[in-house]
Amino acid sequence: MRAKVTDRIATLCFYLIAILIIGILAGMIGFILFKGLHVINWDFVTEAPGSVLTGGGGVGPQLFNSFYLLVLTMIITVPLGLGGGIYLAEYAKPGQLTNVLRLSIEVLSSLPSIVVGLFGLMVFVQYTGWGFSLAAGALTLTVFNLPLMVRIVEQALGTVPREQKEASFALGVTHWHTIVKVLLPAALPGILTGTILAAGRVFGEAAALMFTAGMSSPDLDFSNWDITSPVSPLNPFRPASTLAVHIWKINSEGIVPDAKEIASGASALLVIAVLIFNLFARWFGRLIHARLTSTR
Amino acid sequence: MTLVSAWVLIITLFSLLYFIASKGIAPFLHGEVTLADFFSGNWGPSLSAEQGGPQYGALDFILGSLMVALGSAVISGPLGIGAALFMTEIAPKAGRKILQPAVEILVGIPSVVYGFIGLTLIVPALRSIFGEVGFGLLAGIIVLSVMILPTIISISADAIHSVPQGIREGSYALGATRWQTISGLVIRVAQPGLLTAVVLGIARAFGEALAVQMVIGNTADLPFHLLKPMSTLTSVITLNMGNTVQGSTYNNVLWSMALILLLMTLILILAIRFIARRREV
């Protein structure tokens, strides 16, 4: 009898834990949106921050920087990640090199982002002589995004049924051709979903960017498309504060009179972006899966 | 061709280890600071020579980092493992449909947003409940324990999943209740995986910078008090790296602290490898 009562109590506890966690998440998102949504309007999203004395203005350049940095990072990470994932899933033989590679992936993906940021400061900012720049930021983000990407690709390739690969081999198709024409398309939903989720992480990263992409943004001229001009938003060698870095900066400096307002609005923007990335990843993964397997 | 990326990863890791280590060791090699000074509790980089300064003891920050990391693991460990058991043993359907997506969103929320919530919700709440400033160890632990929850939940859930189904069925066949099966068998069999989950959670908490910096209070003392301001390694580095002169002793000591963070991560990963090897035996 006592065993049954204990079992009931334990089950109740498990339900309470689950409800608590959902409650924390819902509470946090609700709090951020409640605090920040009323700050967000078209001007806030597009305009540059006002002067330090008067406050006001928006986070337009920061929002642009976040997206642009994400694109730059992905241009570097995706091809390398595909290469590394294919290597681990298809070519790597058990041995010393594979062991070292797996250890490298494990260490790199669990390093504190501030340490990666300091490495970026030393190598990509100071050693290359670029100074605080988008390029340095993108390379730094690659350092901990690449191991994540490699894992995503390797796992996605691992879920493709063996028979598909063997059927392709049986038809006399080469290994590389099998990878490109059979394995990659079948693994595509997993790779895309993982990539979008990884992109969400890059979007919100701040600690690794403070000392690499910098904490300030020059006055940008959005009509200037000359990639070498220092005021062009597209110039990869200009300093750029992202949305996440901006939130940290105005909160810790606290000079701007309306710091709290701006931080609330910017946090809400970040959370909305994360939610969109998440929902998009789910929807897109399902869509592609349905297309490829022609199921509904 | 695909080997290129493999080498990029390996070379990146080794150059990172080399650069941070050489820069972190430099102040000791050049005699700017002795190891004994660095591992002392005397922090006063702006003290004049008459006051016995400048002093670069980082012990308080190292202990501070350990305290927040362990504190959040104490809260998050049981909660995370409980949630993982809920997802796998109690209600797999609700787990997959509701808790799993919730965990994925929690992972994605940026650390500055956690910090901002800590700053605008948790710190004022602690202030009004306890009447202290609110910044401090407890605020840090609360923020971090939510941040490391997803890590602990997803890795524990994987570990519990890999427990063979036959073990559970054997237990039920003997007439054991679900709780007896979970506490007597599932948790014991999955134990190495659960430990790995908690250790990775500690690693994440130890290295988290911005969220902690925003709520910890940033004073150079270590009050051993839940509600008094203090500092961690990461908070000192984030605040001062940009404000100190390149090549000054103060700046160099910050790199030594980064080296400590790096070594701590390596130690925790070795611990995980050790746990995993024990599992194979």
CSV table of N, CA and C in Angstrom, one decimal, chain B residues 8-141:
chain,number,residue,atom,x,y,z
B,8,VAL,N,40.7,22.2,-40.1
B,8,VAL,CA,40.4,23.6,-39.6
B,8,VAL,C,40.0,23.5,-38.1
B,9,LEU,N,39.2,22.5,-37.7
B,9,LEU,CA,38.7,22.4,-36.4
B,9,LEU,C,39.9,22.1,-35.4
B,10,ILE,N,40.7,21.1,-35.8
B,10,ILE,CA,41.9,20.7,-35.0
B,10,ILE,C,42.8,21.9,-34.8
B,11,ILE,N,43.2,22.5,-35.9
B,11,ILE,CA,44.1,23.6,-35.8
B,11,ILE,C,43.6,24.8,-35.0
B,12,THR,N,42.3,25.1,-35.2
B,12,THR,CA,41.6,26.2,-34.4
B,12,THR,C,41.8,25.9,-32.9
B,13,LEU,N,41.5,24.6,-32.5
B,13,LEU,CA,41.5,24.3,-31.1
B,13,LEU,C,42.9,24.5,-30.6
B,14,PHE,N,43.9,23.9,-31.3
B,14,PHE,CA,45.3,24.0,-30.8
B,14,PHE,C,45.8,25.4,-30.8
B,15,SER,N,45.5,26.2,-31.8
B,15,SER,CA,46.0,27.6,-31.7
B,15,SER,C,45.3,28.3,-30.6
B,16,LEU,N,44.0,28.0,-30.4
B,16,LEU,CA,43.3,28.7,-29.2
B,16,LEU,C,44.0,28.3,-27.9
B,17,LEU,N,44.2,27.0,-27.7
B,17,LEU,CA,44.9,26.6,-26.5
B,17,LEU,C,46.2,27.3,-26.4
B,18,TYR,N,47.0,27.3,-27.5
B,18,TYR,CA,48.3,27.9,-27.4
B,18,TYR,C,48.3,29.4,-27.1
B,19,PHE,N,47.4,30.1,-27.8
B,19,PHE,CA,47.4,31.6,-27.7
B,19,PHE,C,47.0,32.0,-26.3
B,20,ILE,N,45.9,31.4,-25.8
B,20,ILE,CA,45.4,31.8,-24.5
B,20,ILE,C,46.3,31.3,-23.4
B,21,ALA,N,46.9,30.1,-23.6
B,21,ALA,CA,47.9,29.6,-22.5
B,21,ALA,C,49.1,30.5,-22.5
B,22,SER,N,49.7,30.9,-23.7
B,22,SER,CA,50.9,31.6,-23.6
B,22,SER,C,50.7,33.0,-23.1
B,23,LYS,N,49.5,33.6,-23.4
B,23,LYS,CA,49.2,35.0,-22.9
B,23,LYS,C,48.9,34.9,-21.4
B,24,GLY,N,48.2,33.8,-21.0
B,24,GLY,CA,47.8,33.7,-19.6
B,24,GLY,C,49.0,33.4,-18.7
B,25,ILE,N,50.0,32.7,-19.2
B,25,ILE,CA,51.2,32.4,-18.4
B,25,ILE,C,52.2,33.5,-18.3
B,26,ALA,N,52.1,34.4,-19.4
B,26,ALA,CA,53.2,35.4,-19.5
B,26,ALA,C,53.4,36.3,-18.2
B,27,PRO,N,52.3,36.8,-17.6
B,27,PRO,CA,52.6,37.6,-16.4
B,27,PRO,C,53.4,36.9,-15.3
B,28,PHE,N,53.3,35.6,-15.2
B,28,PHE,CA,54.1,34.8,-14.2
B,28,PHE,C,55.5,34.7,-14.7
B,29,LEU,N,55.7,34.4,-16.0
B,29,LEU,CA,57.1,34.2,-16.5
B,29,LEU,C,57.8,35.5,-16.5
B,30,HIS,N,57.2,36.7,-16.7
B,30,HIS,CA,57.8,38.0,-16.7
B,30,HIS,C,58.0,38.5,-15.3
B,31,GLY,N,57.5,37.8,-14.3
B,31,GLY,CA,57.7,38.2,-12.9
B,31,GLY,C,56.8,39.4,-12.5
B,32,GLU,N,55.8,39.7,-13.3
B,32,GLU,CA,54.9,40.8,-13.0
B,32,GLU,C,54.1,40.4,-11.7
B,33,VAL,N,53.6,39.1,-11.7
B,33,VAL,CA,52.8,38.7,-10.6
B,33,VAL,C,53.4,37.3,-10.2
B,34,THR,N,53.4,37.0,-8.9
B,34,THR,CA,53.7,35.6,-8.6
B,34,THR,C,52.5,34.7,-8.5
B,35,LEU,N,52.7,33.4,-8.6
B,35,LEU,CA,51.5,32.5,-8.5
B,35,LEU,C,50.8,32.7,-7.2
B,36,ALA,N,51.7,32.8,-6.1
B,36,ALA,CA,51.1,33.0,-4.8
B,36,ALA,C,50.2,34.2,-4.7
B,37,ASP,N,50.7,35.3,-5.3
B,37,ASP,CA,49.8,36.5,-5.3
B,37,ASP,C,48.5,36.3,-6.1
B,38,PHE,N,48.7,35.7,-7.2
B,38,PHE,CA,47.5,35.5,-8.1
B,38,PHE,C,46.4,34.6,-7.4
B,39,PHE,N,46.9,33.6,-6.7
B,39,PHE,CA,45.9,32.7,-6.0
B,39,PHE,C,45.7,33.2,-4.5
B,40,SER,N,45.8,34.5,-4.3
B,40,SER,CA,45.4,35.0,-3.0
B,40,SER,C,44.2,35.8,-3.1
B,41,GLY,N,43.6,36.2,-2.0
B,41,GLY,CA,42.3,36.9,-2.0
B,41,GLY,C,42.5,38.5,-2.1
B,42,ASN,N,43.7,38.9,-2.3
B,42,ASN,CA,43.9,40.4,-2.3
B,42,ASN,C,43.8,41.0,-3.6
B,43,TRP,N,42.7,41.7,-3.9
B,43,TRP,CA,42.5,42.3,-5.2
B,43,TRP,C,42.5,43.8,-5.0
B,44,GLY,N,43.4,44.5,-5.7
B,44,GLY,CA,43.5,46.0,-5.6
B,44,GLY,C,44.4,46.5,-6.6
B,45,PRO,N,43.9,46.4,-7.9
B,45,PRO,CA,44.8,46.8,-9.0
B,45,PRO,C,45.1,48.3,-9.0
B,46,SER,N,44.3,49.1,-8.3
B,46,SER,CA,44.5,50.5,-8.3
B,46,SER,C,45.2,51.0,-7.1
B,47,LEU,N,45.5,50.1,-6.1
B,47,LEU,CA,46.1,50.6,-4.9
B,47,LEU,C,47.5,51.1,-5.2
B,48,SER,N,48.0,52.1,-4.5
B,48,SER,CA,49.3,52.7,-4.7
B,48,SER,C,50.3,51.8,-3.9
B,49,ALA,N,51.6,52.1,-4.2
B,49,ALA,CA,52.6,51.3,-3.6
B,49,ALA,C,52.6,51.4,-2.1
B,50,GLU,N,52.3,52.6,-1.5
B,50,GLU,CA,52.3,52.8,-0.1
B,50,GLU,C,51.2,51.9,0.6
B,51,GLN,N,50.1,51.7,-0.2
B,51,GLN,CA,49.0,50.9,0.4
B,51,GLN,C,49.3,49.4,0.2
B,52,GLY,N,50.4,49.1,-0.3
B,52,GLY,CA,50.8,47.7,-0.5
B,52,GLY,C,50.4,47.2,-1.9
B,53,GLY,N,49.9,48.1,-2.8
B,53,GLY,CA,49.4,47.6,-4.1
B,53,GLY,C,50.4,47.8,-5.2
B,54,PRO,N,50.1,47.6,-6.4
B,54,PRO,CA,48.8,47.0,-6.8
B,54,PRO,C,48.8,45.5,-6.5
B,55,GLN,N,47.6,45.0,-6.2
B,55,GLN,CA,47.4,43.6,-5.9
B,55,GLN,C,46.6,42.9,-6.9
B,56,TYR,N,47.0,41.7,-7.3
B,56,TYR,CA,46.3,41.0,-8.4
B,56,TYR,C,45.9,39.6,-7.9
B,57,GLY,N,45.2,39.5,-6.8
B,57,GLY,CA,44.8,38.2,-6.3
B,57,GLY,C,43.4,37.8,-6.8
B,58,ALA,N,43.3,36.7,-7.5
B,58,ALA,CA,42.0,36.4,-8.1
B,58,ALA,C,41.2,35.3,-7.4
B,59,LEU,N,41.7,34.9,-6.2
B,59,LEU,CA,41.1,33.8,-5.6
B,59,LEU,C,39.6,34.0,-5.3
B,60,ASP,N,39.2,35.2,-4.9
B,60,ASP,CA,37.8,35.5,-4.6
B,60,ASP,C,36.9,35.3,-5.8
B,61,PHE,N,37.5,35.7,-7.0
B,61,PHE,CA,36.7,35.5,-8.2
B,61,PHE,C,36.6,34.0,-8.6
B,62,ILE,N,37.7,33.3,-8.4
B,62,ILE,CA,37.6,31.9,-8.8
B,62,ILE,C,36.6,31.2,-7.9
B,63,LEU,N,36.7,31.5,-6.6
B,63,LEU,CA,35.7,30.9,-5.7
B,63,LEU,C,34.3,31.3,-6.0
B,64,GLY,N,34.1,32.6,-6.4
B,64,GLY,CA,32.8,33.1,-6.8
B,64,GLY,C,32.3,32.4,-7.9
B,65,SER,N,33.1,32.1,-8.9
B,65,SER,CA,32.6,31.4,-10.1
B,65,SER,C,32.2,30.0,-9.7
B,66,LEU,N,33.0,29.3,-8.8
B,66,LEU,CA,32.7,28.0,-8.4
B,66,LEU,C,31.4,28.0,-7.7
B,67,MET,N,31.2,29.0,-6.8
B,67,MET,CA,29.9,29.0,-6.0
B,67,MET,C,28.7,29.2,-6.9
B,68,VAL,N,28.7,30.1,-7.8
B,68,VAL,CA,27.5,30.3,-8.7
B,68,VAL,C,27.3,29.0,-9.5
B,69,ALA,N,28.4,28.4,-10.0
B,69,ALA,CA,28.2,27.3,-10.9
B,69,ALA,C,27.7,26.1,-10.1
B,70,LEU,N,28.3,25.8,-8.9
B,70,LEU,CA,27.8,24.7,-8.2
B,70,LEU,C,26.4,24.9,-7.6
B,71,GLY,N,26.1,26.2,-7.2
B,71,GLY,CA,24.8,26.5,-6.7
B,71,GLY,C,23.7,26.3,-7.7
B,72,SER,N,24.0,26.7,-8.9
B,72,SER,CA,22.9,26.5,-10.0
B,72,SER,C,22.8,25.1,-10.3
B,73,ALA,N,23.9,24.3,-10.2
B,73,ALA,CA,23.8,22.9,-10.5
B,73,ALA,C,22.9,22.2,-9.4
B,74,VAL,N,23.1,22.6,-8.2
B,74,VAL,CA,22.3,22.0,-7.1
B,74,VAL,C,20.8,22.2,-7.4
B,75,ILE,N,20.4,23.4,-7.9
B,75,ILE,CA,19.0,23.6,-8.1
B,75,ILE,C,18.6,22.9,-9.4
B,76,SER,N,19.4,23.1,-10.5
B,76,SER,CA,19.0,22.7,-11.8
B,76,SER,C,19.1,21.2,-12.0
B,77,GLY,N,20.1,20.5,-11.3
B,77,GLY,CA,20.3,19.1,-11.4
B,77,GLY,C,19.0,18.3,-11.2
B,78,PRO,N,18.5,18.4,-10.0
B,78,PRO,CA,17.2,17.6,-9.7
B,78,PRO,C,16.1,18.0,-10.6
B,79,LEU,N,15.9,19.3,-10.8
B,79,LEU,CA,14.8,19.8,-11.7
B,79,LEU,C,15.0,19.2,-13.1
B,80,GLY,N,16.2,19.3,-13.6
B,80,GLY,CA,16.4,18.9,-15.0
B,80,GLY,C,16.3,17.4,-15.1
B,81,ILE,N,16.8,16.6,-14.2
B,81,ILE,CA,16.7,15.2,-14.3
B,81,ILE,C,15.2,14.8,-14.1
B,82,GLY,N,14.5,15.5,-13.2
B,82,GLY,CA,13.1,15.3,-13.0
B,82,GLY,C,12.3,15.5,-14.3
B,83,ALA,N,12.6,16.6,-15.0
B,83,ALA,CA,11.9,16.9,-16.2
B,83,ALA,C,12.3,15.9,-17.3
B,84,ALA,N,13.5,15.4,-17.3
B,84,ALA,CA,13.9,14.4,-18.3
B,84,ALA,C,13.1,13.1,-18.0
B,85,LEU,N,13.0,12.7,-16.7
B,85,LEU,CA,12.2,11.5,-16.4
B,85,LEU,C,10.7,11.7,-16.8
B,86,PHE,N,10.2,12.9,-16.6
B,86,PHE,CA,8.8,13.2,-17.0
B,86,PHE,C,8.7,12.9,-18.5
B,87,MET,N,9.7,13.4,-19.3
B,87,MET,CA,9.6,13.3,-20.7
B,87,MET,C,9.7,11.8,-21.2
B,88,THR,N,10.5,11.0,-20.5
B,88,THR,CA,10.7,9.7,-21.0
B,88,THR,C,9.8,8.6,-20.3
B,89,GLU,N,9.6,8.8,-19.0
B,89,GLU,CA,9.0,7.7,-18.2
B,89,GLU,C,7.5,8.0,-17.9
B,90,ILE,N,7.2,9.2,-17.6
B,90,ILE,CA,5.8,9.5,-17.0
B,90,ILE,C,4.9,9.8,-18.2
B,91,ALA,N,5.2,10.8,-19.0
B,91,ALA,CA,4.2,11.2,-20.0
B,91,ALA,C,5.0,11.6,-21.3
B,92,PRO,N,5.4,10.5,-22.0
B,92,PRO,CA,6.2,10.7,-23.2
B,92,PRO,C,5.5,11.6,-24.2
B,93,LYS,N,4.2,11.5,-24.3
B,93,LYS,CA,3.5,12.2,-25.4
B,93,LYS,C,3.5,13.7,-25.0
B,94,ALA,N,3.1,14.1,-23.8
B,94,ALA,CA,3.1,15.5,-23.4
B,94,ALA,C,4.6,16.0,-23.4
B,95,GLY,N,5.5,15.1,-23.1
B,95,GLY,CA,6.9,15.5,-23.1
B,95,GLY,C,7.3,15.9,-24.4
B,96,ARG,N,7.0,15.1,-25.4
B,96,ARG,CA,7.4,15.4,-26.8
B,96,ARG,C,6.7,16.6,-27.4
B,97,LYS,N,5.4,16.7,-27.0
B,97,LYS,CA,4.6,17.8,-27.7
B,97,LYS,C,4.8,19.1,-27.0
B,98,ILE,N,5.0,19.1,-25.7
B,98,ILE,CA,5.1,20.4,-24.9
B,98,ILE,C,6.5,20.7,-24.3
B,99,LEU,N,7.0,19.8,-23.6
B,99,LEU,CA,8.2,20.1,-22.8
B,99,LEU,C,9.4,20.2,-23.8
B,100,GLN,N,9.5,19.3,-24.8
B,100,GLN,CA,10.6,19.3,-25.7
B,100,GLN,C,10.7,20.6,-26.4
B,101,PRO,N,9.6,21.1,-27.1
B,101,PRO,CA,9.7,22.4,-27.7
B,101,PRO,C,10.1,23.5,-26.7
B,102,ALA,N,9.5,23.4,-25.5
B,102,ALA,CA,9.8,24.5,-24.5
B,102,ALA,C,11.3,24.5,-24.2
B,103,VAL,N,11.9,23.3,-24.1
B,103,VAL,CA,13.4,23.2,-23.8
B,103,VAL,C,14.1,23.8,-25.0
B,104,GLU,N,13.7,23.5,-26.2
B,104,GLU,CA,14.4,24.1,-27.4
B,104,GLU,C,14.3,25.6,-27.4
B,105,ILE,N,13.2,26.2,-27.0
B,105,ILE,CA,13.1,27.6,-27.0
B,105,ILE,C,14.0,28.2,-25.9
B,106,LEU,N,14.0,27.5,-24.7
B,106,LEU,CA,14.9,28.0,-23.6
B,106,LEU,C,16.4,28.0,-24.1
B,107,VAL,N,16.8,27.0,-24.8
B,107,VAL,CA,18.2,27.0,-25.3
B,107,VAL,C,18.5,28.2,-26.2
B,108,GLY,N,17.4,28.6,-27.0
B,108,GLY,CA,17.7,29.7,-27.9
B,108,GLY,C,17.7,31.1,-27.3
B,109,ILE,N,17.1,31.3,-26.1
B,109,ILE,CA,17.0,32.6,-25.6
B,109,ILE,C,18.4,33.1,-25.2
B,110,PRO,N,18.8,34.3,-25.8
B,110,PRO,CA,20.1,34.8,-25.6
B,110,PRO,C,20.5,35.1,-24.2
B,111,SER,N,21.8,35.0,-23.8
B,111,SER,CA,22.1,35.2,-22.4
B,111,SER,C,21.9,36.6,-22.0
B,112,VAL,N,22.0,37.6,-22.9
B,112,VAL,CA,21.7,39.0,-22.4
B,112,VAL,C,20.2,39.1,-22.0
B,113,VAL,N,19.4,38.4,-22.7
B,113,VAL,CA,18.0,38.5,-22.3
B,113,VAL,C,17.7,37.9,-20.9
B,114,TYR,N,18.4,36.7,-20.6
B,114,TYR,CA,18.4,36.2,-19.2
B,114,TYR,C,18.9,37.2,-18.3
B,115,GLY,N,20.0,37.9,-18.6
B,115,GLY,CA,20.6,38.9,-17.8
B,115,GLY,C,19.6,40.1,-17.5
B,116,PHE,N,18.9,40.5,-18.6
B,116,PHE,CA,18.0,41.6,-18.5
B,116,PHE,C,16.8,41.2,-17.6
B,117,ILE,N,16.3,40.0,-17.8
B,117,ILE,CA,15.2,39.5,-16.9
B,117,ILE,C,15.7,39.5,-15.4
B,118,GLY,N,16.9,39.0,-15.2
B,118,GLY,CA,17.5,39.0,-13.9
B,118,GLY,C,17.6,40.4,-13.3
B,119,LEU,N,18.0,41.4,-14.1
B,119,LEU,CA,18.2,42.7,-13.7
B,119,LEU,C,16.8,43.4,-13.4
B,120,THR,N,15.8,43.2,-14.2
B,120,THR,CA,14.6,43.9,-14.1
B,120,THR,C,13.5,43.2,-13.3
B,121,LEU,N,13.7,41.9,-13.1
B,121,LEU,CA,12.6,41.1,-12.4
B,121,LEU,C,13.2,40.5,-11.1
B,122,ILE,N,14.3,39.7,-11.2
B,122,ILE,CA,14.7,39.0,-10.1
B,122,ILE,C,15.4,39.8,-9.0
B,123,VAL,N,16.3,40.7,-9.5
B,123,VAL,CA,17.0,41.6,-8.5
B,123,VAL,C,16.0,42.5,-7.7
B,124,PRO,N,15.1,43.2,-8.4
B,124,PRO,CA,14.1,44.0,-7.6
B,124,PRO,C,13.3,43.1,-6.7
B,125,ALA,N,12.9,41.9,-7.1
B,125,ALA,CA,12.1,41.0,-6.3
B,125,ALA,C,12.9,40.6,-5.0
B,126,LEU,N,14.2,40.2,-5.2
B,126,LEU,CA,15.0,39.9,-4.0
B,126,LEU,C,15.1,41.1,-3.1
B,127,ARG,N,15.3,42.2,-3.7
B,127,ARG,CA,15.5,43.5,-2.9
B,127,ARG,C,14.2,43.7,-2.0
B,128,SER,N,13.1,43.5,-2.6
B,128,SER,CA,11.9,43.8,-1.8
B,128,SER,C,11.6,42.7,-0.8
B,129,ILE,N,12.0,41.5,-1.1
B,129,ILE,CA,11.7,40.4,-0.2
B,129,ILE,C,12.6,40.5,1.0
B,130,PHE,N,14.0,40.6,0.7
B,130,PHE,CA,15.0,40.5,1.8
B,130,PHE,C,15.5,41.8,2.3
B,131,GLY,N,15.2,42.9,1.5
B,131,GLY,CA,15.7,44.2,2.0
B,131,GLY,C,17.2,44.5,1.8
B,132,GLU,N,17.9,43.5,1.1
B,132,GLU,CA,19.3,43.8,0.7
B,132,GLU,C,19.3,44.5,-0.7
B,133,VAL,N,20.5,44.7,-1.3
B,133,VAL,CA,20.5,45.3,-2.6
B,133,VAL,C,19.9,44.4,-3.7
B,134,GLY,N,20.0,43.1,-3.5
B,134,GLY,CA,19.4,42.2,-4.5
B,134,GLY,C,20.4,41.6,-5.4
B,135,PHE,N,21.4,42.4,-5.8
B,135,PHE,CA,22.5,41.9,-6.6
B,135,PHE,C,23.3,40.9,-5.7
B,136,GLY,N,23.8,39.8,-6.3
B,136,GLY,CA,24.6,38.9,-5.6
B,136,GLY,C,24.5,37.4,-6.0
B,137,LEU,N,25.0,36.6,-5.1
B,137,LEU,CA,25.1,35.1,-5.4
B,137,LEU,C,23.7,34.5,-5.7
B,138,LEU,N,22.7,34.8,-4.9
B,138,LEU,CA,21.4,34.2,-5.1
B,138,LEU,C,20.8,34.6,-6.5
B,139,ALA,N,20.9,35.9,-6.9
B,139,ALA,CA,20.4,36.3,-8.2
B,139,ALA,C,21.1,35.6,-9.3
B,140,GLY,N,22.5,35.5,-9.1
B,140,GLY,CA,23.2,34.7,-10.1
B,140,GLY,C,22.8,33.3,-10.3
B,141,ILE,N,22.6,32.7,-9.1
B,141,ILE,CA,22.3,31.2,-9.1
B,141,ILE,C,20.9,31.0,-9.8
